């Protein structure tokens, strides 16, 4: 049965084209995906990300649990509100899910996991708690909604609607969150732009969505969300990595702590395997559109595109790709599109941020 967020009726009132997204009825766009993309890069827009699942993790062993569960090191979370991006791995070193963990206070954390993997993730965590015999509880907060407001004018718009939040959020650095009454407001965006992700009681979500719209914030669908995150070089679970892919091969080595003495699920496999592929960007030089699963031909061997699209900001086709070791930024490669080899250039896997080209 298709699931719906609390904002489903609002999307339809705003004229959204609804599609099935991993079992959720979600807005693809509200008229023009291209206009929505530019709106976020140039002004601001709002996304319903309530299908993602917030999980509260609490108990005497909460820190010990997370220390063994995820590849990044929760010892980095020293200040209340600090966030950490990481992945849960299986014993083979594959990515069960990528996620964000927020430090709320002693023995209290909040994790945000992907919608399509939520039930699997919760079962995985419950099994680890039982296996390790820890005093910790994981509670899925389906009573909450999440609305992301992104773009150069996003924060000002949010402060217009929630003036009481300004004092607590104006000085927030990237990857921090603050509690403001019933709202948890964080700076952990997925577009490469400034803004907030606001977690709030589901009962307040529709009123908040309408208040943002009244303040001039445009609703943005999944289509623009994908082109924005790809331009920003941000991974998408299920495309750029999954349970068969090591985070070292998915460009996520920076989220893996192999130096500290602590053990975590998948660590032994990562140490044994090492990095076998590089995760790099591609800029198509010929006419065409880069898409997932297209073969990339290099001097060092073949690679594969994991995510590709036409970049509205660059007005060129771009992609994220898993390529052989030895391929370097600046190299010329070929992408096989409809049995033709088209020229592409290897670039850093970040194409546009803060409204500007990074190429």
PDB file of N, CA and C in Angstrom, residues 60-80 82-86 101-103 105-109 176 255-264 267:
ATOM      1  N   UNK A  60      21.516   4.523  28.439  1.00  0.00           N
ATOM      2  CA  UNK A  60      22.851   4.567  29.024  1.00  0.00           C
ATOM      3  C   UNK A  60      23.934   4.143  28.034  1.00  0.00           C
ATOM      4  N   UNK A  61      23.567   3.260  27.094  1.00  0.00           N
ATOM      5  CA  UNK A  61      24.550   2.757  26.126  1.00  0.00           C
ATOM      6  C   UNK A  61      24.386   3.370  24.740  1.00  0.00           C
ATOM      7  N   UNK A  62      23.697   4.508  24.644  1.00  0.00           N
ATOM      8  CA  UNK A  62      23.424   5.097  23.330  1.00  0.00           C
ATOM      9  C   UNK A  62      24.711   5.401  22.569  1.00  0.00           C
ATOM     10  N   UNK A  63      25.673   6.001  23.242  1.00  0.00           N
ATOM     11  CA  UNK A  63      26.934   6.339  22.562  1.00  0.00           C
ATOM     12  C   UNK A  63      27.699   5.085  22.174  1.00  0.00           C
ATOM     13  N   UNK A  64      27.747   4.107  23.061  1.00  0.00           N
ATOM     14  CA  UNK A  64      28.447   2.860  22.769  1.00  0.00           C
ATOM     15  C   UNK A  64      27.802   2.142  21.590  1.00  0.00           C
ATOM     16  N   UNK A  65      26.491   2.202  21.522  1.00  0.00           N
ATOM     17  CA  UNK A  65      25.752   1.586  20.419  1.00  0.00           C
ATOM     18  C   UNK A  65      26.124   2.231  19.086  1.00  0.00           C
ATOM     19  N   UNK A  66      26.065   3.551  19.029  1.00  0.00           N
ATOM     20  CA  UNK A  66      26.382   4.251  17.786  1.00  0.00           C
ATOM     21  C   UNK A  66      27.850   4.097  17.414  1.00  0.00           C
ATOM     22  N   UNK A  67      28.713   3.998  18.402  1.00  0.00           N
ATOM     23  CA  UNK A  67      30.136   3.828  18.145  1.00  0.00           C
ATOM     24  C   UNK A  67      30.411   2.533  17.393  1.00  0.00           C
ATOM     25  N   UNK A  68      29.634   1.497  17.677  1.00  0.00           N
ATOM     26  CA  UNK A  68      29.806   0.210  17.003  1.00  0.00           C
ATOM     27  C   UNK A  68      28.958   0.091  15.743  1.00  0.00           C
ATOM     28  N   UNK A  69      27.900   0.892  15.651  1.00  0.00           N
ATOM     29  CA  UNK A  69      26.925   0.763  14.562  1.00  0.00           C
ATOM     30  C   UNK A  69      27.362   1.446  13.277  1.00  0.00           C
ATOM     31  N   UNK A  70      27.961   2.646  13.402  1.00  0.00           N
ATOM     32  CA  UNK A  70      28.244   3.450  12.204  1.00  0.00           C
ATOM     33  C   UNK A  70      29.746   3.594  11.976  1.00  0.00           C
ATOM     34  N   UNK A  71      30.103   3.925  10.720  1.00  0.00           N
ATOM     35  CA  UNK A  71      31.512   3.968  10.324  1.00  0.00           C
ATOM     36  C   UNK A  71      32.224   5.239  10.771  1.00  0.00           C
ATOM     37  N   UNK A  72      31.485   6.333  10.932  1.00  0.00           N
ATOM     38  CA  UNK A  72      32.083   7.561  11.437  1.00  0.00           C
ATOM     39  C   UNK A  72      32.140   7.491  12.958  1.00  0.00           C
ATOM     40  N   UNK A  73      32.866   8.399  13.566  1.00  0.00           N
ATOM     41  CA  UNK A  73      33.139   8.313  14.999  1.00  0.00           C
ATOM     42  C   UNK A  73      32.295   9.303  15.787  1.00  0.00           C
ATOM     43  N   UNK A  74      31.374   8.796  16.605  1.00  0.00           N
ATOM     44  CA  UNK A  74      30.484   9.675  17.371  1.00  0.00           C
ATOM     45  C   UNK A  74      31.224  10.449  18.450  1.00  0.00           C
ATOM     46  N   UNK A  75      32.497  10.123  18.687  1.00  0.00           N
ATOM     47  CA  UNK A  75      33.290  10.941  19.614  1.00  0.00           C
ATOM     48  C   UNK A  75      33.430  12.371  19.111  1.00  0.00           C
ATOM     49  N   UNK A  76      33.189  12.580  17.815  1.00  0.00           N
ATOM     50  CA  UNK A  76      33.252  13.924  17.239  1.00  0.00           C
ATOM     51  C   UNK A  76      32.077  14.791  17.693  1.00  0.00           C
ATOM     52  N   UNK A  77      31.039  14.158  18.221  1.00  0.00           N
ATOM     53  CA  UNK A  77      29.834  14.886  18.633  1.00  0.00           C
ATOM     54  C   UNK A  77      29.976  15.309  20.084  1.00  0.00           C
ATOM     55  N   UNK A  78      30.528  16.485  20.288  1.00  0.00           N
ATOM     56  CA  UNK A  78      30.779  16.972  21.644  1.00  0.00           C
ATOM     57  C   UNK A  78      29.819  18.088  22.062  1.00  0.00           C
ATOM     58  N   UNK A  79      29.327  18.871  21.093  1.00  0.00           N
ATOM     59  CA  UNK A  79      28.442  19.983  21.405  1.00  0.00           C
ATOM     60  C   UNK A  79      26.995  19.607  21.092  1.00  0.00           C
ATOM     61  N   UNK A  80      26.048  19.962  21.956  1.00  0.00           N
ATOM     62  CA  UNK A  80      24.638  19.696  21.658  1.00  0.00           C
ATOM     63  C   UNK A  80      24.229  20.312  20.317  1.00  0.00           C
ATOM     64  N   UNK A  82      25.288  19.189  17.380  1.00  0.00           N
ATOM     65  CA  UNK A  82      26.243  18.833  16.331  1.00  0.00           C
ATOM     66  C   UNK A  82      25.752  17.598  15.574  1.00  0.00           C
ATOM     67  N   UNK A  83      25.942  17.634  14.250  1.00  0.00           N
ATOM     68  CA  UNK A  83      25.506  16.541  13.390  1.00  0.00           C
ATOM     69  C   UNK A  83      26.701  15.830  12.772  1.00  0.00           C
ATOM     70  N   UNK A  84      26.492  14.581  12.417  1.00  0.00           N
ATOM     71  CA  UNK A  84      27.532  13.751  11.822  1.00  0.00           C
ATOM     72  C   UNK A  84      26.913  12.941  10.689  1.00  0.00           C
ATOM     73  N   UNK A  85      27.535  13.004   9.510  1.00  0.00           N
ATOM     74  CA  UNK A  85      27.089  12.188   8.380  1.00  0.00           C
ATOM     75  C   UNK A  85      27.888  10.898   8.384  1.00  0.00           C
ATOM     76  N   UNK A  86      27.211   9.783   8.181  1.00  0.00           N
ATOM     77  CA  UNK A  86      27.906   8.510   8.226  1.00  0.00           C
ATOM     78  C   UNK A  86      27.095   7.458   7.487  1.00  0.00           C
ATOM     79  N   UNK A 101      23.356  11.713  12.113  1.00  0.00           N
ATOM     80  CA  UNK A 101      23.120  11.587  13.554  1.00  0.00           C
ATOM     81  C   UNK A 101      23.344  12.950  14.198  1.00  0.00           C
ATOM     82  N   UNK A 102      22.387  13.378  15.018  1.00  0.00           N
ATOM     83  CA  UNK A 102      22.511  14.617  15.788  1.00  0.00           C
ATOM     84  C   UNK A 102      22.714  14.268  17.258  1.00  0.00           C
ATOM     85  N   UNK A 103      23.629  14.967  17.915  1.00  0.00           N
ATOM     86  CA  UNK A 103      23.834  14.823  19.350  1.00  0.00           C
ATOM     87  C   UNK A 103      22.895  15.791  20.064  1.00  0.00           C
ATOM     88  N   UNK A 105      22.023  15.418  23.647  1.00  0.00           N
ATOM     89  CA  UNK A 105      22.539  15.585  25.001  1.00  0.00           C
ATOM     90  C   UNK A 105      23.043  14.245  25.485  1.00  0.00           C
ATOM     91  N   UNK A 106      23.523  14.166  26.719  1.00  0.00           N
ATOM     92  CA  UNK A 106      24.078  12.919  27.240  1.00  0.00           C
ATOM     93  C   UNK A 106      23.086  11.777  27.073  1.00  0.00           C
ATOM     94  N   UNK A 107      23.515  10.752  26.352  1.00  0.00           N
ATOM     95  CA  UNK A 107      22.662   9.577  26.154  1.00  0.00           C
ATOM     96  C   UNK A 107      21.503   9.794  25.215  1.00  0.00           C
ATOM     97  N   UNK A 108      21.491  10.905  24.473  1.00  0.00           N
ATOM     98  CA  UNK A 108      20.379  11.211  23.574  1.00  0.00           C
ATOM     99  C   UNK A 108      20.888  11.647  22.204  1.00  0.00           C
ATOM    100  N   UNK A 109      20.381  10.971  21.175  1.00  0.00           N
ATOM    101  CA  UNK A 109      20.753  11.278  19.801  1.00  0.00           C
ATOM    102  C   UNK A 109      19.499  11.197  18.927  1.00  0.00           C
ATOM    103  N   UNK A 176      24.815  21.605  12.128  1.00  0.00           N
ATOM    104  CA  UNK A 176      24.379  21.790  13.505  1.00  0.00           C
ATOM    105  C   UNK A 176      22.856  21.886  13.513  1.00  0.00           C
ATOM    106  N   UNK A 255      33.816   9.902   5.571  1.00  0.00           N
ATOM    107  CA  UNK A 255      32.837   9.606   6.622  1.00  0.00           C
ATOM    108  C   UNK A 255      33.187   8.329   7.376  1.00  0.00           C
ATOM    109  N   UNK A 256      34.340   7.763   7.089  1.00  0.00           N
ATOM    110  CA  UNK A 256      34.760   6.501   7.702  1.00  0.00           C
ATOM    111  C   UNK A 256      35.999   6.746   8.560  1.00  0.00           C
ATOM    112  N   UNK A 257      35.930   6.363   9.824  1.00  0.00           N
ATOM    113  CA  UNK A 257      37.075   6.508  10.721  1.00  0.00           C
ATOM    114  C   UNK A 257      37.716   5.140  10.925  1.00  0.00           C
ATOM    115  N   UNK A 258      38.834   4.916  10.233  1.00  0.00           N
ATOM    116  CA  UNK A 258      39.570   3.666  10.371  1.00  0.00           C
ATOM    117  C   UNK A 258      40.775   3.821  11.298  1.00  0.00           C
ATOM    118  N   UNK A 259      40.961   5.024  11.843  1.00  0.00           N
ATOM    119  CA  UNK A 259      42.149   5.319  12.648  1.00  0.00           C
ATOM    120  C   UNK A 259      41.927   4.996  14.125  1.00  0.00           C
ATOM    121  N   UNK A 260      40.770   5.368  14.660  1.00  0.00           N
ATOM    122  CA  UNK A 260      40.490   5.137  16.078  1.00  0.00           C
ATOM    123  C   UNK A 260      40.482   3.644  16.380  1.00  0.00           C
ATOM    124  N   UNK A 261      40.781   3.303  17.621  1.00  0.00           N
ATOM    125  CA  UNK A 261      40.864   1.892  18.016  1.00  0.00           C
ATOM    126  C   UNK A 261      39.506   1.204  18.043  1.00  0.00           C
ATOM    127  N   UNK A 262      38.422   1.971  18.133  1.00  0.00           N
ATOM    128  CA  UNK A 262      37.101   1.364  18.239  1.00  0.00           C
ATOM    129  C   UNK A 262      36.825   0.453  17.046  1.00  0.00           C
ATOM    130  N   UNK A 263      36.031  -0.580  17.301  1.00  0.00           N
ATOM    131  CA  UNK A 263      35.590  -1.469  16.236  1.00  0.00           C
ATOM    132  C   UNK A 263      34.182  -1.064  15.820  1.00  0.00           C
ATOM    133  N   UNK A 264      33.821  -1.319  14.583  1.00  0.00           N
ATOM    134  CA  UNK A 264      32.449  -1.095  14.119  1.00  0.00           C
ATOM    135  C   UNK A 264      32.129  -2.118  13.050  1.00  0.00           C
ATOM    136  N   UNK A 267      34.234  -2.825   9.665  1.00  0.00           N
ATOM    137  CA  UNK A 267      35.590  -2.275   9.696  1.00  0.00           C
ATOM    138  C   UNK A 267      36.621  -3.271   9.178  1.00  0.00           C
TER     139      UNK A 267
END
